Amino acid sequence: MVSQPPAILLSADDYTSSVVAAVRFGNDTDTTAAVAGGLAGALYGVGSIPAEWREGLRLTDEQRRMIDRFAEQCAARSADVHEA
């Protein structure tokens, strides 16, 4: 088992594996998984988050629109960085 939280993200191959490994790490699992999920989302992209996980969130329509806009802006900036 991985002994340090940063190594969890680096030892996983995808978003789901990163978050599951963070939960299995123990301690403050909700916070650890939230941080790992944020980092894994940045690394693997929003499309890597399982649809059933995203659909299970209790969000208003406005919150969903804001998240979608943010994801689109991140993708556009990522494409700009990779082109440079």
PDB file of N, CA and C in Angstrom, residues 12 16 52 76:
ATOM      1  N   ALA A  12      -1.589   5.851  -9.445  1.00  0.00           N
ATOM      2  CA  ALA A  12      -2.842   5.460 -10.094  1.00  0.00           C
ATOM      3  C   ALA A  12      -2.759   5.712 -11.595  1.00  0.00           C
ATOM      4  N   THR A  16     -10.615   7.384 -11.366  1.00  0.00           N
ATOM      5  CA  THR A  16     -11.285   6.523 -10.386  1.00  0.00           C
ATOM      6  C   THR A  16     -10.279   5.860  -9.457  1.00  0.00           C
ATOM      7  N   GLU A  52     -21.663   8.335 -13.496  1.00  0.00           N
ATOM      8  CA  GLU A  52     -22.545   8.078 -12.349  1.00  0.00           C
ATOM      9  C   GLU A  52     -22.113   8.871 -11.120  1.00  0.00           C
ATOM     10  N   ALA A  76      -9.970  24.644 -22.926  1.00  0.00           N
ATOM     11  CA  ALA A  76      -9.466  25.600 -23.917  1.00  0.00           C
ATOM     12  C   ALA A  76      -8.077  26.094 -23.537  1.00  0.00           C
TER      13      ALA A  76
END
